[in-house]
Short mmCIF file of C-alpha atoms in Angstrom, two decimals:
data_model
loop_
_atom_site.label_atom_id
_atom_site.label_comp_id
_atom_site.label_asym_id
_atom_site.label_seq_id
_atom_site.Cartn_x
_atom_site.Cartn_y
_atom_site.Cartn_z
CA GLU A 1 -48.94 100.28 10.26
CA ASP A 2 -49.78 101.06 6.41
CA MET A 3 -47.03 103.79 6.77
CA LEU A 4 -44.41 101.92 4.86
CA LEU A 5 -41.74 103.36 6.59
CA TYR A 6 -38.48 102.29 3.58
CA ASP A 7 -36.98 98.71 1.73
CA GLU A 8 -33.77 98.50 0.24
CA HIS A 9 -35.09 97.96 -2.82
CA THR A 10 -37.50 100.91 -3.02
CA TRP A 11 -36.29 104.06 -1.25
CA GLY A 12 -34.44 106.18 -3.83
CA LEU A 13 -35.87 105.24 -7.12
CA ALA A 14 -37.76 107.56 -7.57
CA HIS A 15 -36.91 109.79 -10.81
CA PRO A 16 -35.44 113.79 -9.07
CA SER A 17 -38.53 115.30 -11.12
CA GLY A 18 -40.41 113.55 -8.79
CA THR A 19 -43.01 112.44 -11.60
CA ILE A 20 -43.73 109.31 -13.49
CA GLN A 21 -42.93 108.36 -16.90
CA ASP A 22 -45.54 107.23 -19.41
CA TRP A 23 -44.01 103.48 -19.79
CA ASN A 24 -46.10 100.48 -21.86
CA TRP A 25 -46.96 98.05 -19.02
CA ASN A 26 -47.19 95.26 -20.99
CA ASP A 27 -44.54 96.07 -23.04
CA LYS A 28 -41.80 93.68 -21.89
CA SER A 29 -37.99 95.26 -22.90
CA HIS A 30 -39.20 97.43 -20.14
CA PHE A 31 -39.59 95.23 -17.51
CA ALA A 32 -36.87 97.08 -15.65
CA LEU A 33 -38.55 100.38 -15.81
CA ARG A 34 -41.79 99.31 -15.37
CA ALA A 35 -39.89 97.61 -11.83
CA ALA A 36 -38.69 101.38 -11.56
CA ALA A 37 -42.01 102.80 -11.76
CA GLN A 38 -43.79 100.50 -10.05
CA ALA A 39 -41.36 100.97 -6.84
CA GLU A 40 -41.38 104.67 -7.62
CA LEU A 41 -45.48 104.73 -6.89
CA ILE A 42 -45.19 102.16 -3.47
CA LEU A 43 -42.51 104.95 -2.47
CA ASN A 44 -44.43 107.89 -3.36
CA SER A 45 -47.46 106.90 -1.94
CA SER A 46 -46.24 106.04 1.32
CA LEU A 47 -44.40 109.49 1.84
CA GLU A 48 -47.83 111.24 0.76
CA LYS A 49 -49.23 109.42 3.01
CA ILE A 50 -46.96 110.50 5.82
CA ALA A 51 -47.15 113.50 4.66
CA SER A 52 -51.40 114.76 4.40
CA SER A 53 -50.99 113.46 8.26
CA ILE A 54 -48.57 116.18 9.48
CA LYS A 55 -50.12 118.49 11.59
CA SER A 56 -50.02 122.68 9.69
CA GLU A 57 -51.70 125.21 10.68
CA THR A 58 -50.94 127.54 7.92
CA GLU A 59 -51.84 128.36 4.34
CA ASN A 60 -48.19 128.89 3.74
CA SER A 61 -46.45 125.90 0.92
CA ARG A 62 -44.42 123.67 2.95
CA ILE A 63 -41.54 121.13 2.35
CA VAL A 64 -41.30 117.84 4.47
CA VAL A 65 -37.69 116.24 4.05
CA PHE A 66 -37.98 112.26 4.99
CA ASN A 67 -34.24 111.19 6.24
CA PRO A 68 -34.80 106.91 4.56
CA LEU A 69 -31.94 106.23 7.79
CA SER A 70 -31.73 104.93 10.87
CA PHE A 71 -29.43 107.97 12.14
CA THR A 72 -29.30 110.89 12.79
CA ARG A 73 -29.08 113.36 9.39
CA THR A 74 -27.10 117.12 8.19
CA ASP A 75 -27.25 117.14 5.01
CA ILE A 76 -28.76 118.71 1.60
CA VAL A 77 -31.92 118.81 -0.28
CA ARG A 78 -32.95 118.85 -3.42
CA VAL A 79 -36.03 120.02 -4.16
CA ALA A 80 -36.48 118.80 -8.46
CA GLY A 81 -38.77 120.43 -10.26
CA PHE A 82 -38.68 123.96 -8.54
CA LYS A 83 -39.30 127.41 -9.84
CA ASP A 84 -41.20 130.41 -7.91
CA ASP A 85 -40.27 133.82 -8.97
CA GLU A 86 -41.90 135.22 -5.93
CA PRO A 87 -38.61 136.05 -3.60
CA PHE A 88 -39.43 133.38 -0.01
CA GLU A 89 -38.04 132.38 2.44
CA ILE A 90 -37.90 128.48 4.36
CA ILE A 91 -37.92 128.95 7.81
CA ASP A 92 -37.62 125.42 9.61
CA GLU A 93 -40.91 124.21 11.47
CA GLU A 94 -39.16 123.74 15.13
CA THR A 95 -36.21 126.28 14.53
CA LYS A 96 -39.04 128.98 13.80
CA GLN A 97 -34.89 129.82 11.77
CA SER A 98 -35.21 131.34 8.30
CA ILE A 99 -32.52 129.44 6.52
CA PRO A 100 -30.33 129.94 3.08
CA TYR A 101 -30.79 128.32 0.38
CA GLN A 102 -29.83 128.61 -3.63
CA THR A 103 -32.04 127.66 -6.90
CA PHE A 104 -29.52 126.08 -9.27
CA GLU A 105 -30.89 125.50 -12.96
CA ILE A 106 -30.36 123.60 -16.12
CA LYS A 107 -28.95 126.08 -18.78
CA ASP A 108 -26.58 122.93 -20.90
CA PRO A 109 -27.64 119.78 -21.29
CA ASP A 110 -24.48 118.63 -21.24
CA GLN A 111 -23.81 119.54 -17.66
CA PRO A 112 -22.71 116.41 -14.66
CA VAL A 113 -26.54 116.40 -12.52
CA PRO A 114 -28.14 113.29 -12.88
CA TYR A 115 -30.70 113.48 -16.35
CA ALA A 116 -29.25 116.57 -17.21
CA GLY A 117 -30.20 116.01 -21.40
CA GLN A 118 -33.82 114.82 -20.83
CA ARG A 119 -34.57 117.65 -18.40
CA PHE A 120 -32.84 121.18 -20.40
CA SER A 121 -35.78 118.96 -23.84
CA ILE A 122 -38.71 119.01 -21.02
CA GLY A 123 -37.49 122.19 -20.24
CA GLN A 124 -39.08 124.06 -23.51
CA ILE A 125 -42.40 123.54 -22.66
CA ASN A 126 -42.29 123.16 -18.74
CA ARG A 127 -39.52 125.77 -17.50
CA ALA A 128 -39.60 124.38 -13.45
CA GLU A 129 -38.31 121.33 -15.00
CA LEU A 130 -35.31 123.00 -15.56
CA PHE A 131 -34.77 124.35 -12.05
CA GLU A 132 -33.91 122.93 -8.54
CA LEU A 133 -34.31 124.09 -4.88
CA VAL A 134 -31.21 123.46 -2.58
CA PHE A 135 -30.92 123.70 0.87
CA ILE A 136 -29.22 122.13 3.93
CA ALA A 137 -31.63 120.38 5.78
CA ASN A 138 -30.91 120.69 9.93
CA GLU A 139 -30.80 116.92 12.50
CA ILE A 140 -33.71 115.32 9.86
CA PRO A 141 -34.88 112.76 13.24
CA PRO A 142 -33.39 109.09 11.73
CA LEU A 143 -36.67 106.90 9.85
CA GLY A 144 -38.52 109.81 9.58
CA TYR A 145 -39.56 113.47 9.10
CA LYS A 146 -38.41 117.18 9.32
CA THR A 147 -40.51 120.16 7.56
CA TYR A 148 -40.11 123.63 6.24
CA LYS A 149 -42.32 125.96 5.41
CA LEU A 150 -42.34 128.26 1.75
CA SER A 151 -43.03 131.98 3.57
CA PRO A 152 -43.50 134.95 0.98
CA THR A 153 -40.91 137.82 1.56
CA LYS A 154 -40.65 141.68 0.12
CA LYS A 155 -36.63 139.99 -0.82
CA ASN A 156 -34.16 137.80 -0.51
CA ASN A 157 -32.40 137.49 2.99
CA ILE A 158 -28.77 137.77 3.52
CA TYR A 159 -27.34 134.77 4.92
CA PRO A 160 -23.40 135.06 6.39
CA ILE A 161 -21.80 132.25 4.95
CA SER A 162 -17.67 130.99 4.56
CA LEU A 163 -17.29 129.87 0.29
CA LYS A 164 -15.62 132.37 -1.75
CA SER A 165 -14.22 130.78 -5.59
CA ASP A 166 -12.50 132.48 -8.36
CA ASP A 167 -11.84 130.04 -10.92
CA THR A 168 -9.21 128.57 -10.27
CA THR A 169 -10.11 127.98 -6.07
CA LEU A 170 -12.64 126.59 -3.88
CA GLU A 171 -12.65 127.82 0.37
CA ASN A 172 -14.69 127.26 2.73
CA GLN A 173 -14.91 126.88 6.31
CA PHE A 174 -13.08 123.37 5.93
CA TYR A 175 -11.11 122.61 3.28
CA LYS A 176 -9.61 125.26 0.64
CA ILE A 177 -8.90 123.14 -2.74
CA GLU A 178 -6.61 124.60 -5.53
CA ILE A 179 -6.87 123.61 -9.09
CA ASP A 180 -4.49 122.64 -12.14
CA THR A 181 -6.04 124.51 -15.14
CA GLN A 182 -3.46 122.35 -17.59
CA THR A 183 -4.82 118.90 -16.64
CA GLY A 184 -7.72 119.48 -14.58
CA GLY A 185 -7.00 117.94 -11.70
CA ILE A 186 -6.96 118.90 -8.22
CA LYS A 187 -3.35 120.05 -6.99
CA SER A 188 -4.30 120.78 -3.67
CA VAL A 189 -7.31 120.25 -1.25
CA PHE A 190 -5.83 121.54 2.64
CA ASP A 191 -7.94 120.17 5.10
CA LYS A 192 -8.42 123.35 7.34
CA ASP A 193 -9.22 121.51 10.40
CA LEU A 194 -6.65 118.97 10.49
CA ARG A 195 -3.94 121.34 9.18
CA LEU A 196 -2.71 118.53 6.67
CA GLU A 197 -2.21 118.21 2.78
CA ILE A 198 -5.02 115.57 1.93
CA VAL A 199 -3.88 116.05 -1.95
CA ASP A 200 -0.14 113.45 -2.59
CA SER A 201 1.58 116.52 -4.96
CA ASP A 202 3.97 113.30 -6.62
CA ALA A 203 1.76 111.19 -7.34
CA LEU A 204 1.53 111.35 -11.40
CA TYR A 205 -2.36 112.24 -11.80
CA GLY A 206 -3.97 115.01 -9.73
CA PHE A 207 -7.07 114.26 -7.84
CA ASN A 208 -10.08 114.10 -9.91
CA GLN A 209 -8.23 114.33 -12.78
CA PHE A 210 -9.29 112.16 -15.88
CA VAL A 211 -7.09 108.90 -16.57
CA ALA A 212 -7.05 106.74 -20.15
CA ARG A 213 -4.96 103.47 -19.90
CA SER A 214 -4.97 100.92 -23.42
CA SER A 215 -5.11 98.05 -22.37
CA LYS A 216 -3.17 96.44 -25.77
CA SER A 217 -0.19 99.45 -24.67
CA LEU A 218 -0.45 100.13 -21.62
CA GLU A 219 -0.10 104.32 -22.49
CA ARG A 220 -1.66 106.42 -20.25
CA ARG A 221 -3.86 109.52 -21.51
CA SER A 222 -5.20 112.45 -19.67
CA ILE A 223 -7.69 115.46 -20.65
CA GLU A 224 -6.78 117.19 -23.16
CA ASN A 225 -7.76 121.48 -24.36
CA VAL A 226 -8.93 122.06 -21.18
CA LYS A 227 -10.68 124.68 -19.98
CA VAL A 228 -12.31 126.09 -16.20
CA ASN A 229 -13.84 127.64 -14.92
CA LYS A 230 -17.07 129.31 -12.24
CA GLY A 231 -19.90 126.89 -11.40
CA GLN A 232 -22.76 128.21 -9.02
CA GLU A 233 -22.41 130.34 -6.43
CA GLY A 234 -24.64 131.23 -4.23
CA PRO A 235 -24.86 131.05 0.09
CA VAL A 236 -25.45 126.87 -0.36
CA TYR A 237 -22.79 125.83 -1.62
CA HIS A 238 -19.99 126.85 -4.12
CA SER A 239 -18.65 125.04 -7.92
CA ILE A 240 -15.90 125.41 -10.19
CA ILE A 241 -16.11 123.45 -13.88
CA ILE A 242 -13.69 121.82 -16.31
CA SER A 243 -14.77 120.51 -19.55
CA GLY A 244 -12.63 119.06 -21.87
CA LYS A 245 -11.82 115.49 -24.49
CA SER A 246 -9.60 113.36 -24.37
CA VAL A 247 -8.96 109.51 -26.36
CA GLY A 248 -12.77 107.91 -26.96
CA CYS A 249 -14.16 110.97 -25.57
CA PRO A 250 -15.29 113.31 -27.11
CA GLN A 251 -16.71 115.71 -24.00
CA ILE A 252 -15.71 115.42 -20.57
CA THR A 253 -17.18 117.53 -18.03
CA GLN A 254 -16.73 117.47 -14.38
CA GLU A 255 -18.10 119.52 -11.52
CA ILE A 256 -16.74 119.89 -8.16
CA ILE A 257 -18.38 121.67 -5.46
CA LEU A 258 -18.59 123.31 -1.57
CA TYR A 259 -21.16 123.86 0.62
CA ASP A 260 -20.90 126.19 3.66
CA LYS A 261 -21.41 124.71 7.10
CA ILE A 262 -20.84 120.78 5.53
CA LYS A 263 -17.23 119.02 5.34
CA ARG A 264 -17.81 116.86 2.19
CA ILE A 265 -17.09 117.36 -0.82
CA ASP A 266 -18.83 116.24 -3.95
CA LEU A 267 -17.33 115.39 -7.41
CA ALA A 268 -18.88 115.12 -10.91
CA ASN A 269 -17.90 114.08 -14.11
CA ARG A 270 -19.56 113.02 -16.99
CA ILE A 271 -18.26 111.18 -20.27
CA GLN A 272 -19.30 111.26 -23.49
CA LYS A 273 -17.72 107.80 -25.17
CA ASP A 274 -17.52 107.32 -28.32
CA TYR A 275 -17.18 103.65 -29.65
CA THR A 276 -12.99 103.09 -29.95
CA PRO A 277 -12.30 99.63 -27.92
CA LEU A 278 -9.48 99.08 -26.34
CA TRP A 279 -8.86 101.81 -23.41
CA GLU A 280 -10.24 101.83 -19.63
CA ILE A 281 -11.13 104.82 -17.87
CA TYR A 282 -10.35 106.22 -14.36
CA PHE A 283 -10.12 108.80 -12.56
CA ALA A 284 -7.58 109.53 -9.94
CA PHE A 285 -7.53 110.12 -5.49
CA PRO A 286 -4.24 110.30 -5.20
CA PHE A 287 -4.40 110.76 -1.53
CA LYS A 288 -1.25 111.91 1.15
CA VAL A 289 -1.91 109.21 4.07
CA ASP A 290 1.81 107.59 4.48
CA ASN A 291 1.96 103.76 6.05
CA PRO A 292 -1.43 103.60 5.12
CA ALA A 293 -4.74 101.35 5.69
CA PHE A 294 -7.40 100.27 4.06
CA LYS A 295 -11.66 99.59 4.55
CA TYR A 296 -14.24 99.31 2.65
CA GLU A 297 -17.88 98.10 2.97
CA GLY A 298 -18.63 95.39 0.97
CA SER A 299 -22.01 93.12 -0.04
CA ASN A 300 -22.98 92.80 4.31
CA ALA A 301 -19.21 92.43 5.88
CA VAL A 302 -16.72 95.43 5.93
CA VAL A 303 -12.96 94.63 5.05
CA GLU A 304 -9.35 94.64 4.78
CA PRO A 305 -7.31 94.60 1.78
CA LEU A 306 -5.38 91.41 1.73
CA VAL A 307 -5.98 90.79 5.39
CA ASP A 308 -9.32 89.67 5.08
CA GLN A 309 -8.39 87.53 1.69
CA PHE A 310 -7.78 84.09 0.57
CA PRO A 311 -3.59 83.44 -0.71
CA GLY A 312 -3.75 84.61 -4.62
CA SER A 313 -6.41 86.14 -4.41
CA ASN A 314 -7.48 89.33 -6.73
CA THR A 315 -5.60 92.77 -5.64
CA CYS A 316 -5.82 94.84 -8.77
CA TYR A 317 -9.22 96.07 -8.11
CA TYR A 318 -12.53 96.00 -5.70
CA ALA A 319 -16.58 95.88 -5.00
CA VAL A 320 -16.93 98.70 -3.38
CA GLN A 321 -20.19 99.27 -1.91
CA HIS A 322 -21.29 102.71 0.00
CA TRP A 323 -17.43 103.46 0.73
CA ALA A 324 -14.26 103.85 1.25
CA GLN A 325 -11.83 105.00 3.75
CA VAL A 326 -7.43 105.20 3.57
CA GLY A 327 -6.42 106.47 6.93
CA ASN A 328 -3.18 106.90 8.91
CA GLU A 329 -1.87 107.90 12.82
CA LYS A 330 -2.56 111.91 11.88
CA MET A 331 -6.23 111.47 9.65
CA SER A 332 -8.74 109.13 7.81
CA ILE A 333 -10.41 110.20 4.30
CA THR A 334 -13.80 108.35 3.09
CA LEU A 335 -14.59 108.19 -0.25
CA SER A 336 -17.60 107.57 -1.55
CA PRO A 337 -18.78 106.41 -4.96
CA ILE A 338 -22.69 106.66 -6.33
CA GLU A 339 -22.03 105.01 -9.99
CA SER A 340 -19.18 103.13 -10.45
CA HIS A 341 -18.02 100.95 -7.09
CA LEU A 342 -14.65 98.83 -8.81
CA LEU A 343 -11.40 100.71 -6.83
CA GLU A 344 -7.96 99.95 -6.65
CA PHE A 345 -5.89 100.75 -4.12
CA GLY A 346 -2.94 102.06 -3.92
CA GLY A 347 -2.22 102.82 -6.86
CA LEU A 348 -3.20 102.28 -10.24
CA TRP A 349 -2.67 98.66 -11.52
CA PRO A 350 -2.70 96.20 -14.08
CA CYS A 351 -6.21 94.88 -14.93
CA TYR A 352 -5.24 91.14 -15.01
CA ILE A 353 -8.29 88.76 -16.24
CA SER A 354 -7.60 84.97 -16.92
CA PRO A 355 -8.17 84.41 -21.11
CA GLY A 356 -10.60 82.28 -19.69
CA MET A 357 -12.11 85.55 -19.36
CA HIS A 358 -12.59 85.64 -23.25
CA ILE A 359 -10.88 89.80 -23.05
CA GLY A 360 -10.12 90.83 -26.74
CA VAL A 361 -6.42 91.25 -25.72
CA MET A 362 -3.85 90.75 -23.55
CA PRO A 363 -0.78 93.65 -23.36
CA SER A 364 2.26 93.99 -24.97
CA ASP A 365 4.07 94.59 -21.94
CA LYS A 366 5.03 91.62 -20.73
CA THR A 367 5.90 93.17 -17.53
CA TRP A 368 2.57 94.20 -16.12
CA LEU A 369 2.16 91.79 -13.92
CA ASP A 370 4.94 92.26 -11.90
CA SER A 371 3.12 95.73 -10.48
CA ILE A 372 0.53 93.02 -8.88
CA PRO A 373 0.49 94.37 -5.45
CA SER A 374 1.27 92.57 -2.53
CA LYS A 375 1.27 95.53 0.36
CA PHE A 376 -0.16 99.35 -0.23
CA THR A 377 2.38 101.89 0.57
CA LYS A 378 0.50 105.23 -1.17
CA GLY A 379 -2.50 105.74 0.53
CA HIS A 380 -4.16 106.04 -3.38
CA MET A 381 -7.46 105.26 -4.85
CA TYR A 382 -7.35 104.87 -8.83
CA ALA A 383 -12.32 104.13 -9.63
CA TYR A 384 -12.03 101.68 -12.32
CA VAL A 385 -15.05 102.75 -14.40
CA LEU A 386 -14.59 101.68 -18.38
CA ASP A 387 -12.78 98.30 -19.93
CA CYS A 388 -13.10 98.31 -23.25
CA ASN A 389 -11.97 94.69 -24.12
CA PHE A 390 -13.96 92.45 -22.27
CA ARG A 391 -16.10 89.53 -25.08
CA THR A 392 -18.26 88.63 -22.05
CA ASN A 393 -21.00 90.65 -20.75
CA PHE A 394 -20.21 93.86 -21.17
CA SER A 395 -19.71 95.65 -24.18
CA SER A 396 -16.49 95.98 -26.32
CA ALA A 397 -16.87 99.47 -26.68
CA GLN A 398 -18.60 99.95 -23.75
CA GLN A 399 -20.27 103.21 -25.88
CA GLY A 400 -23.09 106.09 -23.99
CA ASP A 401 -23.29 108.58 -22.27
CA PHE A 402 -22.14 108.29 -17.91
CA LEU A 403 -22.23 110.03 -15.10
CA PHE A 404 -19.62 108.92 -11.63
CA ARG A 405 -20.43 111.06 -9.10
CA TYR A 406 -18.05 110.45 -5.64
CA SER A 407 -18.38 112.06 -1.69
CA ILE A 408 -15.29 112.82 0.06
CA THR A 409 -14.66 114.18 4.22
CA SER A 410 -11.77 113.14 6.33
CA ASP A 411 -11.23 113.02 9.29
CA ALA A 412 -8.62 112.96 12.83
CA TYR A 413 -7.34 109.18 13.03
CA ASN A 414 -10.97 107.16 13.60
CA PHE A 415 -10.54 103.70 12.02
CA SER A 416 -14.03 102.81 13.08
CA SER A 417 -16.45 102.12 10.19
CA SER A 418 -19.22 103.61 11.51
CA LYS A 419 -18.72 108.12 11.04
CA SER A 420 -18.16 106.29 6.78
CA GLN A 421 -20.73 104.17 7.13
CA ASN A 422 -22.72 107.19 7.77
CA PHE A 423 -21.44 108.98 5.43
CA GLY A 424 -21.35 106.14 2.47
CA TRP A 425 -24.63 105.71 3.00
CA SER A 426 -25.72 108.89 3.62
CA ASN A 427 -24.07 109.74 -0.47
CA CYS A 428 -26.03 107.11 -1.29
CA ASN A 429 -29.64 107.93 -0.01
CA PRO A 430 -30.31 111.45 -0.60
CA LEU A 431 -32.82 112.99 1.82
CA ILE A 432 -36.24 113.52 0.07
CA PRO A 433 -38.31 116.42 0.43
CA SER A 434 -42.06 116.07 -0.52
CA ILE A 435 -43.89 119.41 -1.39
CA HIS A 436 -47.10 120.55 0.70
CA GLU A 437 -50.16 123.33 0.10
CA GLY A 438 -52.37 124.51 2.84
CA ASN A 439 -53.49 123.52 6.40
CA ASN A 440 -54.31 120.31 7.47
CA LYS A 441 -55.71 118.81 10.24
CA GLY A 442 -53.70 116.16 10.69
CA ARG A 443 -52.19 113.95 13.97
CA LEU A 444 -48.19 114.25 13.31
CA ASN A 445 -46.16 116.34 14.99
CA ARG A 446 -43.96 119.20 12.17
CA GLU A 447 -40.63 117.04 13.42
CA CYS A 448 -42.01 112.78 13.81
CA SER A 449 -39.20 109.75 14.04
CA PHE A 450 -40.66 106.33 13.48
CA ALA A 451 -37.49 103.91 14.50
CA ARG A 452 -34.04 104.50 16.23
CA LEU A 453 -31.64 102.54 17.39
CA ASP A 454 -29.41 102.86 19.95
CA LYS A 455 -26.16 101.87 19.56
CA GLN A 456 -23.63 103.34 16.77
CA ASN A 457 -22.36 99.76 15.08
CA VAL A 458 -25.75 98.98 14.03
CA ILE A 459 -27.91 100.76 11.17
CA ILE A 460 -32.25 99.46 10.56
CA LEU A 461 -31.42 98.06 6.81
CA THR A 462 -35.16 97.22 6.29
CA VAL A 463 -38.10 98.38 7.69
CA LYS A 464 -41.74 96.81 6.42
CA GLN A 465 -44.15 94.92 6.04
CA ALA A 466 -43.71 91.51 7.35
CA GLU A 467 -44.32 88.28 3.63
CA ASP A 468 -47.47 86.52 5.14
CA ASP A 469 -48.12 90.39 6.38
CA ASN A 470 -48.45 88.80 9.58
CA GLY A 471 -46.73 91.86 11.71
CA ILE A 472 -43.82 94.24 10.57
CA VAL A 473 -40.34 93.39 9.69
CA ILE A 474 -37.26 94.70 10.41
CA ARG A 475 -34.02 94.10 9.38
CA LEU A 476 -30.74 95.14 11.25
CA SER A 477 -26.83 95.00 10.87
CA GLU A 478 -23.82 95.74 12.32
CA ILE A 479 -21.10 97.19 10.84
CA GLU A 480 -17.63 97.23 13.40
CA GLY A 481 -17.33 93.85 13.87
CA LYS A 482 -18.50 94.18 17.52
CA PRO A 483 -21.82 91.53 18.81
CA VAL A 484 -24.49 93.45 20.58
CA GLU A 485 -27.31 94.13 21.79
CA ALA A 486 -29.61 96.80 19.51
CA LYS A 487 -32.11 98.36 21.29
CA VAL A 488 -34.93 99.30 18.94
CA ILE A 489 -37.56 102.22 19.83
CA LEU A 490 -40.52 102.99 17.88
CA PRO A 491 -42.38 105.61 19.37
CA HIS A 492 -45.33 104.82 17.60
CA PHE A 493 -46.04 101.59 17.51
CA SER A 494 -47.29 99.49 20.74
CA ILE A 495 -45.14 96.12 20.84
CA LYS A 496 -47.66 93.28 21.21
CA LYS A 497 -45.97 90.82 20.01
CA ALA A 498 -42.02 90.25 19.06
CA TYR A 499 -39.89 87.50 17.73
CA LEU A 500 -36.42 86.54 16.39
CA THR A 501 -37.03 85.20 12.43
CA ASN A 502 -34.19 84.04 9.94
CA LEU A 503 -34.21 85.37 6.50
CA VAL A 504 -37.15 84.84 5.13
CA GLU A 505 -38.97 86.15 7.78
CA GLU A 506 -39.43 82.41 9.95
CA ASN A 507 -39.91 83.30 13.64
CA ILE A 508 -37.08 80.92 15.70
CA LYS A 509 -38.76 82.88 18.79
CA GLU A 510 -40.48 84.54 21.38
CA MET A 511 -38.02 88.14 22.55
CA ASN A 512 -38.89 90.27 25.30
CA PHE A 513 -40.20 93.88 25.09
CA ASP A 514 -41.10 96.89 26.81
CA GLU A 515 -44.55 98.60 24.72
CA HIS A 516 -42.39 100.65 22.74
CA GLU A 517 -38.68 98.89 22.30
CA VAL A 518 -36.79 95.78 21.08
CA SER A 519 -33.69 95.02 22.14
CA VAL A 520 -32.28 92.69 19.40
CA PRO A 521 -28.73 90.42 19.22
CA VAL A 522 -26.35 91.50 16.74
CA SER A 523 -23.33 89.24 15.88
CA ALA A 524 -19.86 91.12 14.70
CA TYR A 525 -20.53 92.02 11.09
CA GLY A 526 -24.50 89.89 11.29
CA ILE A 527 -27.66 90.45 10.17
CA SER A 528 -30.72 89.91 12.62
CA THR A 529 -34.43 89.86 11.70
CA ILE A 530 -37.41 90.92 13.93
CA ARG A 531 -41.50 90.86 13.02
CA LEU A 532 -43.27 92.77 15.43
CA GLN A 533 -46.48 92.41 15.59
CA THR A 534 -48.12 96.08 17.03
CA GLU A 535 -51.22 98.71 17.22
CA THR A 536 -50.54 102.62 16.26
CA LYS A 537 -50.07 104.55 18.74
CA LYS A 538 -53.45 106.49 18.49
#
C-alpha cells in the first residue's frame, strides 16, 4: 500500500533526463519549479521502489517501462540521457524477443525536441545528455509495468521495417506523406488502410503549415525561406525537418515523424518569437472530411461544438484538453495537442474579443464579425498558439522560444470517444522508463498490472493514498455518455472495506466487494470516487 501508483498532479512532471535540478528551496520566486521538482522526487521515488521489488536473475541492465494509464498500451519509449558505445540488444523479458531500437542525438540547440538548448549545453560536459534511446514497448499492462533486458551482443541486429523516406516523403505501413517544398506544409497524407486522402488539397494552407495573421489588418503570412531535409532514420522511426522564418519569428523548425508498426503521425513545431506585436500564430490542419461532425475533450466532459453550448456563446475557438475528433460516414480523425490547447474548428475564424477584454487593436476590416461560424462545413482545424493583442494577463508581444507538439491518427468511422480518449491521453502521458542494474530477489513479477478496469468507456483518473491516510482512493471518469457499472480489479491487494465517497473523500456509503475487485457505478460523463481499505497480497 505504500507504493504510490500515480496521481493526476504528479505523472509526467519528471525532467526528460531523469535528474533533479539544484533549486534554491527557500527562494519563493521559484515556487512553481520547487513544486515540480518535489513532485518529480515523489514520482521517481515511487517508481524506484516498485522497480527495486521486481525479480531479476541476471546481471544485465534492464529497463522497467511504466504505464500510468488504466488501459493496455503499445507505445513509444524514450530513455533520455542514454548512451552505450558497445552493441547491445533489447530483450522483452516476457516474450524473449529482441526488439528494434534506435538512438537519437541532439546535434543542434535549435532542434524541435524538449529542452534541446539546455541538453545541448550540458552535453558539452556530459555527452550522455545529448542522447536518447527510442523503442516501441508492446502491450504494457494498465497501471503497471513491463521489463526489458539490455543484453550485450557482437553486432547490431537488423530488423525488417515498413519505413521509407527521402527529402520530401515519409512512408510506413499506414501512411504516405508528401511535403510541399514551397510552403513547408504537408500537401498529402494518404491513409493506406482506408485508402483515403486526409489532407484537403483545396485548403488555403497545407497540413501543419505555419500561419501568421495580423490582428490589425487581418493580413496573413506564412513561412519563408523554406528548407526541407531528411531528419532521423532508423528501425523505429523516420522524420523530415522543415525550417524557415516568418514575421515576428526569425527561426521556425518543424519535424514530421512516422513510426514503424504504430498508426500515428507526430509533429513538433519549434518557433522563436521576437517582440513583434499584433500577430496571431496558428498551425493549420485542413482535414479532408465533408459534412464533418466534431467532438473534443473539455474539462471532465466530451463536447460537440455548436450543439453542446448556449446560443450566442463563443464558436471561434475552443479549449481542448487531450484530444479533438472530426469524422463523417467514411472516417474519423483524432488530433491530440500537448502544449497548445486552443483549437478552431471548420476554418480560420476571426478572434472576436469584447473591448472589455482590453485588446490592443480592433481589426480595420469591419466585416470580420460576419465570418463567425454558425455551422461547420469543412473538417479543418487550426491550432491557435500565440496572440499578441492582449493587454490583460497575456504579454502583448509574447516573446520566447516555444515548442508545440501534436499527434494525429485516423480510423474507419467510429464516433465513440474511447479510441480518441485512449490516443489523446497516451500522447499526453508517455510511458515512463526506469533503468536498473544487476539481479534482484524481489517479490514482483517481470510484468504486472496494479489496477485495471473491465469497461472501455471508463478511465481511472487517480490511484493514491487517502488525504486522511485511511486507505486508498481511486477516482473514475466515464467518457462516452453511457452510465455504467465499472469493475475495478486490484490483483495485488486484498480489499477489506470499500466506500463510495464524494470528491473531497467523505464516505457516502459502504459498497459490496470481492477480495480483489469492486463494482463502481459511474454516471454518464460522471466522476465516481471510492475509498478502499486493503492489505497487500503476499
